[in-house]
mmCIF file of N, CA and C in Angstrom:
data_model
loop_
_atom_site.group_PDB
_atom_site.id
_atom_site.type_symbol
_atom_site.label_atom_id
_atom_site.label_comp_id
_atom_site.label_asym_id
_atom_site.label_seq_id
_atom_site.Cartn_x
_atom_site.Cartn_y
_atom_site.Cartn_z
ATOM 1 N N UNK A 1 -25.600 3.165 30.604
ATOM 2 C CA UNK A 1 -26.275 2.844 31.834
ATOM 3 C C UNK A 1 -25.235 2.603 32.920
ATOM 4 N N UNK A 2 -25.666 2.716 34.144
ATOM 5 C CA UNK A 2 -24.748 2.566 35.265
ATOM 6 C C UNK A 2 -24.747 1.129 35.765
ATOM 7 N N UNK A 3 -23.569 0.555 35.870
ATOM 8 C CA UNK A 3 -23.384 -0.797 36.379
ATOM 9 C C UNK A 3 -22.960 -0.679 37.841
ATOM 10 N N UNK A 4 -23.913 -0.844 38.757
ATOM 11 C CA UNK A 4 -23.615 -0.629 40.173
ATOM 12 C C UNK A 4 -22.725 -1.725 40.758
ATOM 13 N N UNK A 5 -22.688 -2.895 40.135
ATOM 14 C CA UNK A 5 -21.831 -3.961 40.656
ATOM 15 C C UNK A 5 -20.353 -3.638 40.453
ATOM 16 N N UNK A 6 -20.049 -2.936 39.375
ATOM 17 C CA UNK A 6 -18.653 -2.623 39.084
ATOM 18 C C UNK A 6 -18.361 -1.131 39.198
ATOM 19 N N UNK A 7 -19.364 -0.347 39.614
ATOM 20 C CA UNK A 7 -19.221 1.084 39.855
ATOM 21 C C UNK A 7 -18.683 1.834 38.642
ATOM 22 N N UNK A 8 -19.313 1.603 37.486
ATOM 23 C CA UNK A 8 -18.964 2.378 36.301
ATOM 24 C C UNK A 8 -20.106 2.317 35.282
ATOM 25 N N UNK A 9 -20.047 3.237 34.334
ATOM 26 C CA UNK A 9 -21.047 3.276 33.270
ATOM 27 C C UNK A 9 -20.617 2.345 32.153
ATOM 28 N N UNK A 10 -21.601 1.674 31.551
ATOM 29 C CA UNK A 10 -21.276 0.699 30.529
ATOM 30 C C UNK A 10 -22.496 0.439 29.656
ATOM 31 N N UNK A 11 -22.288 -0.248 28.558
ATOM 32 C CA UNK A 11 -23.391 -0.771 27.766
ATOM 33 C C UNK A 11 -23.651 -2.187 28.255
ATOM 34 N N UNK A 12 -24.895 -2.523 28.440
ATOM 35 C CA UNK A 12 -25.256 -3.860 28.878
ATOM 36 C C UNK A 12 -25.687 -4.672 27.664
ATOM 37 N N UNK A 13 -25.374 -5.934 27.662
ATOM 38 C CA UNK A 13 -25.817 -6.789 26.574
ATOM 39 C C UNK A 13 -27.228 -7.272 26.880
ATOM 40 N N UNK A 14 -27.908 -7.683 25.838
ATOM 41 C CA UNK A 14 -29.272 -8.168 25.997
ATOM 42 C C UNK A 14 -29.251 -9.575 26.586
ATOM 43 N N UNK A 15 -29.941 -9.788 27.710
ATOM 44 C CA UNK A 15 -29.968 -11.133 28.278
ATOM 45 C C UNK A 15 -30.821 -12.065 27.426
ATOM 46 N N UNK A 16 -30.494 -13.326 27.448
ATOM 47 C CA UNK A 16 -31.253 -14.324 26.698
ATOM 48 C C UNK A 16 -31.938 -15.232 27.709
ATOM 49 N N UNK A 17 -33.253 -15.298 27.621
ATOM 50 C CA UNK A 17 -34.038 -16.126 28.525
ATOM 51 C C UNK A 17 -34.787 -17.173 27.706
ATOM 52 N N UNK A 18 -34.985 -18.344 28.284
ATOM 53 C CA UNK A 18 -35.728 -19.393 27.591
ATOM 54 C C UNK A 18 -37.192 -19.008 27.443
ATOM 55 N N UNK A 19 -37.778 -18.436 28.485
ATOM 56 C CA UNK A 19 -39.179 -18.037 28.444
ATOM 57 C C UNK A 19 -39.253 -16.533 28.630
ATOM 58 N N UNK A 20 -38.923 -15.804 27.577
ATOM 59 C CA UNK A 20 -38.813 -14.356 27.687
ATOM 60 C C UNK A 20 -40.143 -13.670 27.946
ATOM 61 N N UNK A 21 -41.266 -14.290 27.587
ATOM 62 C CA UNK A 21 -42.564 -13.655 27.817
ATOM 63 C C UNK A 21 -42.830 -13.474 29.307
ATOM 64 N N UNK A 22 -42.402 -14.433 30.117
ATOM 65 C CA UNK A 22 -42.626 -14.335 31.559
ATOM 66 C C UNK A 22 -41.686 -13.326 32.207
ATOM 67 N N UNK A 23 -40.516 -13.119 31.617
ATOM 68 C CA UNK A 23 -39.514 -12.260 32.226
ATOM 69 C C UNK A 23 -39.380 -10.909 31.533
ATOM 70 N N UNK A 24 -40.282 -10.615 30.595
ATOM 71 C CA UNK A 24 -40.177 -9.370 29.838
ATOM 72 C C UNK A 24 -40.260 -8.165 30.765
ATOM 73 N N UNK A 25 -39.391 -7.207 30.524
ATOM 74 C CA UNK A 25 -39.375 -5.971 31.291
ATOM 75 C C UNK A 25 -39.854 -4.832 30.409
ATOM 76 N N UNK A 26 -40.549 -3.891 31.021
ATOM 77 C CA UNK A 26 -40.989 -2.691 30.309
ATOM 78 C C UNK A 26 -41.084 -1.560 31.319
ATOM 79 N N UNK A 27 -41.016 -0.350 30.826
ATOM 80 C CA UNK A 27 -41.126 0.794 31.717
ATOM 81 C C UNK A 27 -40.897 2.084 30.960
ATOM 82 N N UNK A 28 -40.480 3.100 31.679
ATOM 83 C CA UNK A 28 -40.265 4.396 31.042
ATOM 84 C C UNK A 28 -38.785 4.721 30.983
ATOM 85 N N UNK A 29 -38.407 5.365 29.896
ATOM 86 C CA UNK A 29 -37.041 5.823 29.695
ATOM 87 C C UNK A 29 -37.091 7.344 29.657
ATOM 88 N N UNK A 30 -36.271 7.980 30.471
ATOM 89 C CA UNK A 30 -36.173 9.430 30.515
ATOM 90 C C UNK A 30 -34.809 9.825 29.957
ATOM 91 N N UNK A 31 -34.804 10.713 28.983
ATOM 92 C CA UNK A 31 -33.559 11.240 28.412
ATOM 93 C C UNK A 31 -33.487 12.730 28.710
ATOM 94 N N UNK A 32 -32.352 13.153 29.261
ATOM 95 C CA UNK A 32 -32.137 14.567 29.583
ATOM 96 C C UNK A 32 -30.880 15.051 28.883
ATOM 97 N N UNK A 33 -30.905 16.307 28.509
ATOM 98 C CA UNK A 33 -29.709 16.867 27.876
ATOM 99 C C UNK A 33 -28.623 17.064 28.926
ATOM 100 N N UNK A 34 -27.404 16.813 28.529
ATOM 101 C CA UNK A 34 -26.256 16.998 29.410
ATOM 102 C C UNK A 34 -25.847 18.464 29.413
ATOM 103 N N UNK A 35 -25.457 18.989 30.574
ATOM 104 C CA UNK A 35 -24.991 20.380 30.604
ATOM 105 C C UNK A 35 -23.774 20.563 29.710
ATOM 106 N N UNK A 36 -23.776 21.649 28.950
ATOM 107 C CA UNK A 36 -22.633 21.954 28.102
ATOM 108 C C UNK A 36 -22.600 21.212 26.783
ATOM 109 N N UNK A 37 -23.633 20.459 26.470
ATOM 110 C CA UNK A 37 -23.690 19.750 25.184
ATOM 111 C C UNK A 37 -24.410 20.635 24.174
ATOM 112 N N UNK A 38 -23.702 21.172 23.187
ATOM 113 C CA UNK A 38 -24.337 22.083 22.231
ATOM 114 C C UNK A 38 -25.389 21.412 21.351
ATOM 115 N N UNK A 39 -25.271 20.107 21.111
ATOM 116 C CA UNK A 39 -26.230 19.422 20.247
ATOM 117 C C UNK A 39 -27.283 18.647 21.018
ATOM 118 N N UNK A 40 -27.538 19.017 22.275
ATOM 119 C CA UNK A 40 -28.483 18.277 23.108
ATOM 120 C C UNK A 40 -29.894 18.312 22.543
ATOM 121 N N UNK A 41 -30.357 19.473 22.069
ATOM 122 C CA UNK A 41 -31.708 19.562 21.508
ATOM 123 C C UNK A 41 -31.843 18.690 20.263
ATOM 124 N N UNK A 42 -30.817 18.685 19.436
ATOM 125 C CA UNK A 42 -30.847 17.849 18.236
ATOM 126 C C UNK A 42 -30.860 16.367 18.619
ATOM 127 N N UNK A 43 -30.091 15.990 19.639
ATOM 128 C CA UNK A 43 -30.059 14.589 20.093
ATOM 129 C C UNK A 43 -31.412 14.175 20.655
ATOM 130 N N UNK A 44 -32.063 15.073 21.418
ATOM 131 C CA UNK A 44 -33.400 14.765 21.942
ATOM 132 C C UNK A 44 -34.403 14.597 20.810
ATOM 133 N N UNK A 45 -34.317 15.438 19.790
ATOM 134 C CA UNK A 45 -35.215 15.333 18.636
ATOM 135 C C UNK A 45 -34.972 14.027 17.883
ATOM 136 N N UNK A 46 -33.705 13.626 17.736
ATOM 137 C CA UNK A 46 -33.380 12.364 17.073
ATOM 138 C C UNK A 46 -33.887 11.177 17.886
ATOM 139 N N UNK A 47 -33.711 11.233 19.219
ATOM 140 C CA UNK A 47 -34.215 10.160 20.079
ATOM 141 C C UNK A 47 -35.722 10.055 19.948
ATOM 142 N N UNK A 48 -36.401 11.201 19.963
ATOM 143 C CA UNK A 48 -37.863 11.208 19.837
ATOM 144 C C UNK A 48 -38.301 10.568 18.519
ATOM 145 N N UNK A 49 -37.683 10.957 17.421
ATOM 146 C CA UNK A 49 -38.030 10.408 16.110
ATOM 147 C C UNK A 49 -37.728 8.914 16.033
ATOM 148 N N UNK A 50 -36.580 8.506 16.567
ATOM 149 C CA UNK A 50 -36.181 7.095 16.545
ATOM 150 C C UNK A 50 -37.160 6.251 17.367
ATOM 151 N N UNK A 51 -37.510 6.717 18.565
ATOM 152 C CA UNK A 51 -38.445 5.981 19.425
ATOM 153 C C UNK A 51 -39.828 5.894 18.780
ATOM 154 N N UNK A 52 -40.261 6.948 18.123
ATOM 155 C CA UNK A 52 -41.559 6.920 17.448
ATOM 156 C C UNK A 52 -41.537 5.947 16.277
ATOM 157 N N UNK A 53 -40.410 5.850 15.555
ATOM 158 C CA UNK A 53 -40.305 4.860 14.482
ATOM 159 C C UNK A 53 -40.389 3.440 15.033
ATOM 160 N N UNK A 54 -39.925 3.260 16.276
ATOM 161 C CA UNK A 54 -40.025 1.942 16.916
ATOM 162 C C UNK A 54 -41.432 1.678 17.449
ATOM 163 N N UNK A 55 -42.308 2.702 17.399
ATOM 164 C CA UNK A 55 -43.702 2.527 17.814
ATOM 165 C C UNK A 55 -44.016 3.024 19.219
ATOM 166 N N UNK A 56 -43.128 3.805 19.819
ATOM 167 C CA UNK A 56 -43.336 4.283 21.179
ATOM 168 C C UNK A 56 -43.901 5.694 21.208
ATOM 169 N N UNK A 57 -44.638 5.977 22.263
ATOM 170 C CA UNK A 57 -45.136 7.317 22.534
ATOM 171 C C UNK A 57 -44.037 8.085 23.266
ATOM 172 N N UNK A 58 -43.757 9.305 22.808
ATOM 173 C CA UNK A 58 -42.703 10.114 23.410
ATOM 174 C C UNK A 58 -43.299 11.442 23.855
ATOM 175 N N UNK A 59 -42.983 11.826 25.077
ATOM 176 C CA UNK A 59 -43.451 13.095 25.634
ATOM 177 C C UNK A 59 -42.239 14.000 25.833
ATOM 178 N N UNK A 60 -42.232 15.158 25.169
ATOM 179 C CA UNK A 60 -41.124 16.110 25.311
ATOM 180 C C UNK A 60 -41.537 17.236 26.244
ATOM 181 N N UNK A 61 -40.616 17.633 27.125
ATOM 182 C CA UNK A 61 -40.839 18.747 28.025
ATOM 183 C C UNK A 61 -39.510 19.479 28.182
ATOM 184 N N UNK A 62 -39.287 20.482 27.362
ATOM 185 C CA UNK A 62 -38.044 21.238 27.428
ATOM 186 C C UNK A 62 -36.847 20.381 27.087
ATOM 187 N N UNK A 63 -35.946 20.212 28.049
ATOM 188 C CA UNK A 63 -34.718 19.451 27.815
ATOM 189 C C UNK A 63 -34.843 17.995 28.263
ATOM 190 N N UNK A 64 -36.082 17.495 28.332
ATOM 191 C CA UNK A 64 -36.351 16.120 28.758
ATOM 192 C C UNK A 64 -37.308 15.444 27.787
ATOM 193 N N UNK A 65 -37.048 14.173 27.504
ATOM 194 C CA UNK A 65 -37.954 13.360 26.698
ATOM 195 C C UNK A 65 -38.240 12.076 27.473
ATOM 196 N N UNK A 66 -39.511 11.663 27.491
ATOM 197 C CA UNK A 66 -39.919 10.439 28.181
ATOM 198 C C UNK A 66 -40.517 9.481 27.165
ATOM 199 N N UNK A 67 -39.950 8.270 27.092
ATOM 200 C CA UNK A 67 -40.452 7.216 26.217
ATOM 201 C C UNK A 67 -41.260 6.262 27.091
ATOM 202 N N UNK A 68 -42.542 6.106 26.770
ATOM 203 C CA UNK A 68 -43.442 5.305 27.594
ATOM 204 C C UNK A 68 -43.449 3.839 27.177
ATOM 205 N N UNK A 69 -43.543 2.957 28.169
ATOM 206 C CA UNK A 69 -43.709 1.513 27.981
ATOM 207 C C UNK A 69 -42.656 0.895 27.072
ATOM 208 N N UNK A 70 -41.410 1.299 27.258
ATOM 209 C CA UNK A 70 -40.305 0.814 26.436
ATOM 210 C C UNK A 70 -39.849 -0.559 26.933
ATOM 211 N N UNK A 71 -39.476 -1.428 26.001
ATOM 212 C CA UNK A 71 -38.979 -2.764 26.358
ATOM 213 C C UNK A 71 -37.497 -2.685 26.712
ATOM 214 N N UNK A 72 -36.987 -3.717 27.341
ATOM 215 C CA UNK A 72 -35.576 -3.774 27.693
ATOM 216 C C UNK A 72 -34.695 -3.684 26.451
ATOM 217 N N UNK A 73 -35.034 -4.434 25.424
ATOM 218 C CA UNK A 73 -34.229 -4.453 24.197
ATOM 219 C C UNK A 73 -34.160 -3.060 23.573
ATOM 220 N N UNK A 74 -35.304 -2.386 23.484
ATOM 221 C CA UNK A 74 -35.310 -1.057 22.879
ATOM 222 C C UNK A 74 -34.684 -0.011 23.794
ATOM 223 N N UNK A 75 -34.798 -0.176 25.109
ATOM 224 C CA UNK A 75 -34.111 0.733 26.035
ATOM 225 C C UNK A 75 -32.601 0.625 25.858
ATOM 226 N N UNK A 76 -32.104 -0.585 25.687
ATOM 227 C CA UNK A 76 -30.677 -0.780 25.443
ATOM 228 C C UNK A 76 -30.265 -0.176 24.106
ATOM 229 N N UNK A 77 -31.118 -0.326 23.109
ATOM 230 C CA UNK A 77 -30.842 0.241 21.788
ATOM 231 C C UNK A 77 -30.791 1.774 21.855
ATOM 232 N N UNK A 78 -31.761 2.384 22.534
ATOM 233 C CA UNK A 78 -31.782 3.839 22.678
ATOM 234 C C UNK A 78 -30.569 4.328 23.465
ATOM 235 N N UNK A 79 -30.208 3.589 24.504
ATOM 236 C CA UNK A 79 -29.040 3.963 25.302
ATOM 237 C C UNK A 79 -27.758 3.886 24.465
ATOM 238 N N UNK A 80 -27.632 2.849 23.662
ATOM 239 C CA UNK A 80 -26.437 2.706 22.837
ATOM 240 C C UNK A 80 -26.328 3.831 21.811
ATOM 241 N N UNK A 81 -27.450 4.237 21.242
ATOM 242 C CA UNK A 81 -27.442 5.289 20.223
ATOM 243 C C UNK A 81 -27.268 6.687 20.808
ATOM 244 N N UNK A 82 -27.921 6.963 21.933
ATOM 245 C CA UNK A 82 -27.986 8.332 22.425
ATOM 246 C C UNK A 82 -27.297 8.558 23.767
ATOM 247 N N UNK A 83 -26.790 7.494 24.377
ATOM 248 C CA UNK A 83 -26.093 7.609 25.655
ATOM 249 C C UNK A 83 -24.903 8.551 25.666
ATOM 250 N N UNK A 84 -24.122 8.616 24.583
ATOM 251 C CA UNK A 84 -22.983 9.544 24.590
ATOM 252 C C UNK A 84 -23.385 11.023 24.603
ATOM 253 N N UNK A 85 -24.625 11.321 24.193
ATOM 254 C CA UNK A 85 -25.048 12.713 24.061
ATOM 255 C C UNK A 85 -26.102 13.138 25.078
ATOM 256 N N UNK A 86 -26.754 12.159 25.713
ATOM 257 C CA UNK A 86 -27.846 12.455 26.641
ATOM 258 C C UNK A 86 -27.676 11.650 27.920
ATOM 259 N N UNK A 87 -28.263 12.131 28.988
ATOM 260 C CA UNK A 87 -28.306 11.381 30.241
ATOM 261 C C UNK A 87 -29.556 10.517 30.196
ATOM 262 N N UNK A 88 -29.372 9.197 30.206
ATOM 263 C CA UNK A 88 -30.474 8.244 30.065
ATOM 264 C C UNK A 88 -30.761 7.615 31.428
ATOM 265 N N UNK A 89 -32.031 7.642 31.803
ATOM 266 C CA UNK A 89 -32.487 7.025 33.046
ATOM 267 C C UNK A 89 -33.670 6.134 32.685
ATOM 268 N N UNK A 90 -33.645 4.895 33.143
ATOM 269 C CA UNK A 90 -34.691 3.955 32.752
ATOM 270 C C UNK A 90 -35.158 3.155 33.957
ATOM 271 N N UNK A 91 -36.462 3.040 34.096
ATOM 272 C CA UNK A 91 -37.071 2.256 35.171
ATOM 273 C C UNK A 91 -37.903 1.163 34.523
ATOM 274 N N UNK A 92 -37.397 -0.072 34.572
ATOM 275 C CA UNK A 92 -38.086 -1.200 33.954
ATOM 276 C C UNK A 92 -38.551 -2.166 35.026
ATOM 277 N N UNK A 93 -39.710 -2.740 34.789
ATOM 278 C CA UNK A 93 -40.277 -3.715 35.725
ATOM 279 C C UNK A 93 -40.870 -4.869 34.934
ATOM 280 N N UNK A 94 -41.077 -5.997 35.606
ATOM 281 C CA UNK A 94 -41.679 -7.155 34.952
ATOM 282 C C UNK A 94 -43.086 -6.795 34.500
ATOM 283 N N UNK A 95 -43.426 -7.209 33.295
ATOM 284 C CA UNK A 95 -44.760 -6.904 32.765
ATOM 285 C C UNK A 95 -45.849 -7.612 33.559
ATOM 286 N N UNK A 96 -45.553 -8.788 34.034
ATOM 287 C CA UNK A 96 -46.518 -9.519 34.854
ATOM 288 C C UNK A 96 -45.982 -9.602 36.270
ATOM 289 N N UNK A 97 -46.898 -9.595 37.197
ATOM 290 C CA UNK A 97 -46.485 -9.704 38.601
ATOM 291 C C UNK A 97 -45.819 -11.055 38.842
ATOM 292 N N UNK A 98 -44.797 -11.046 39.648
ATOM 293 C CA UNK A 98 -44.109 -12.273 39.995
ATOM 294 C C UNK A 98 -44.852 -12.909 41.155
ATOM 295 N N UNK A 99 -45.188 -14.164 41.025
ATOM 296 C CA UNK A 99 -45.911 -14.850 42.101
ATOM 297 C C UNK A 99 -44.933 -15.273 43.194
ATOM 298 N N UNK A 100 -45.365 -15.074 44.396
ATOM 299 C CA UNK A 100 -44.578 -15.526 45.524
ATOM 300 C C UNK A 100 -45.336 -16.639 46.221
ATOM 301 N N UNK A 101 -44.621 -17.649 46.616
ATOM 302 C CA UNK A 101 -45.276 -18.737 47.345
ATOM 303 C C UNK A 101 -44.893 -18.629 48.805
ATOM 304 N N UNK A 102 -45.850 -18.879 49.643
ATOM 305 C CA UNK A 102 -45.640 -18.800 51.079
ATOM 306 C C UNK A 102 -45.034 -20.118 51.564
ATOM 307 N N UNK A 103 -43.950 -20.043 52.300
ATOM 308 C CA UNK A 103 -43.302 -21.241 52.834
ATOM 309 C C UNK A 103 -43.482 -21.241 54.334
ATOM 310 N N UNK A 104 -44.041 -22.304 54.850
ATOM 311 C CA UNK A 104 -44.234 -22.411 56.314
ATOM 312 C C UNK A 104 -43.012 -22.953 56.996
#
């Protein structure tokens, strides 16, 4: 994954929260084959099988795989396993809306 604060790609560690249910993130993970990678199709197939074993729905479209409703922990796990072979893009959001209070 890309660390924009330090302008480089890295593996992120799993954050530890006291009340993780309120801060849980989920979203979609998109994996694309990298140009010039001879084993890209095999890596996409492995990612698909691995994500399905974790209980996720995976949609394949050519050289792209989309994992639906993936958690932060599993997105990090998928990135660690398949990041060297695939381009991983993930959009995660809080499962529950964050309440904002109006301050006068």
